[in-house]
Short mmCIF file of C-alpha atoms in Angstrom, two decimals:
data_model
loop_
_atom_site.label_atom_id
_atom_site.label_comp_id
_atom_site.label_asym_id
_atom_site.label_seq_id
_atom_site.Cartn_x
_atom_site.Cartn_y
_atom_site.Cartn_z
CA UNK A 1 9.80 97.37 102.08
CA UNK A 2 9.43 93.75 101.85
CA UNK A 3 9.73 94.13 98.42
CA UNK A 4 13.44 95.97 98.16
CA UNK A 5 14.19 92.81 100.97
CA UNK A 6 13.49 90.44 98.66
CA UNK A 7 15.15 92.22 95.62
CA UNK A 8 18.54 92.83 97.54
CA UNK A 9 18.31 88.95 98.87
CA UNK A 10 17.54 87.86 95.29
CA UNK A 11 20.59 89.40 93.84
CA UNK A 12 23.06 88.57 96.90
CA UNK A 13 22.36 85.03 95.78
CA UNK A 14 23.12 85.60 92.21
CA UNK A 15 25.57 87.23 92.95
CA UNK A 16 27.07 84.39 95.17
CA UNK A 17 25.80 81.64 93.05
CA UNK A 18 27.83 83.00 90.00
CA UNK A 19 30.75 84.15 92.17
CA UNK A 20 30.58 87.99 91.29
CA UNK A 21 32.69 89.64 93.93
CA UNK A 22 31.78 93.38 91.58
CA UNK A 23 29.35 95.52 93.20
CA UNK A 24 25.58 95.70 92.02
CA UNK A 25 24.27 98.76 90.97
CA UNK A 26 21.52 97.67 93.65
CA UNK A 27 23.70 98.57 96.34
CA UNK A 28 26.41 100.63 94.34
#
């Protein structure tokens, strides 16, 4: 699912960018 890929790489970024260390409900 190239899609999911790019979903779950999109929001590691965020999540990096903006220093979140709480877990998405993506992966939750």
């Amino acid at each position: 699912m190239p899609h999911l890929a790019i979903n779950v790489d999109h929001v590691a970024t965020v999540r990096q960018a903006r220093g979140v260390k709480e877990p998405d409900p993506v992966t939750a």
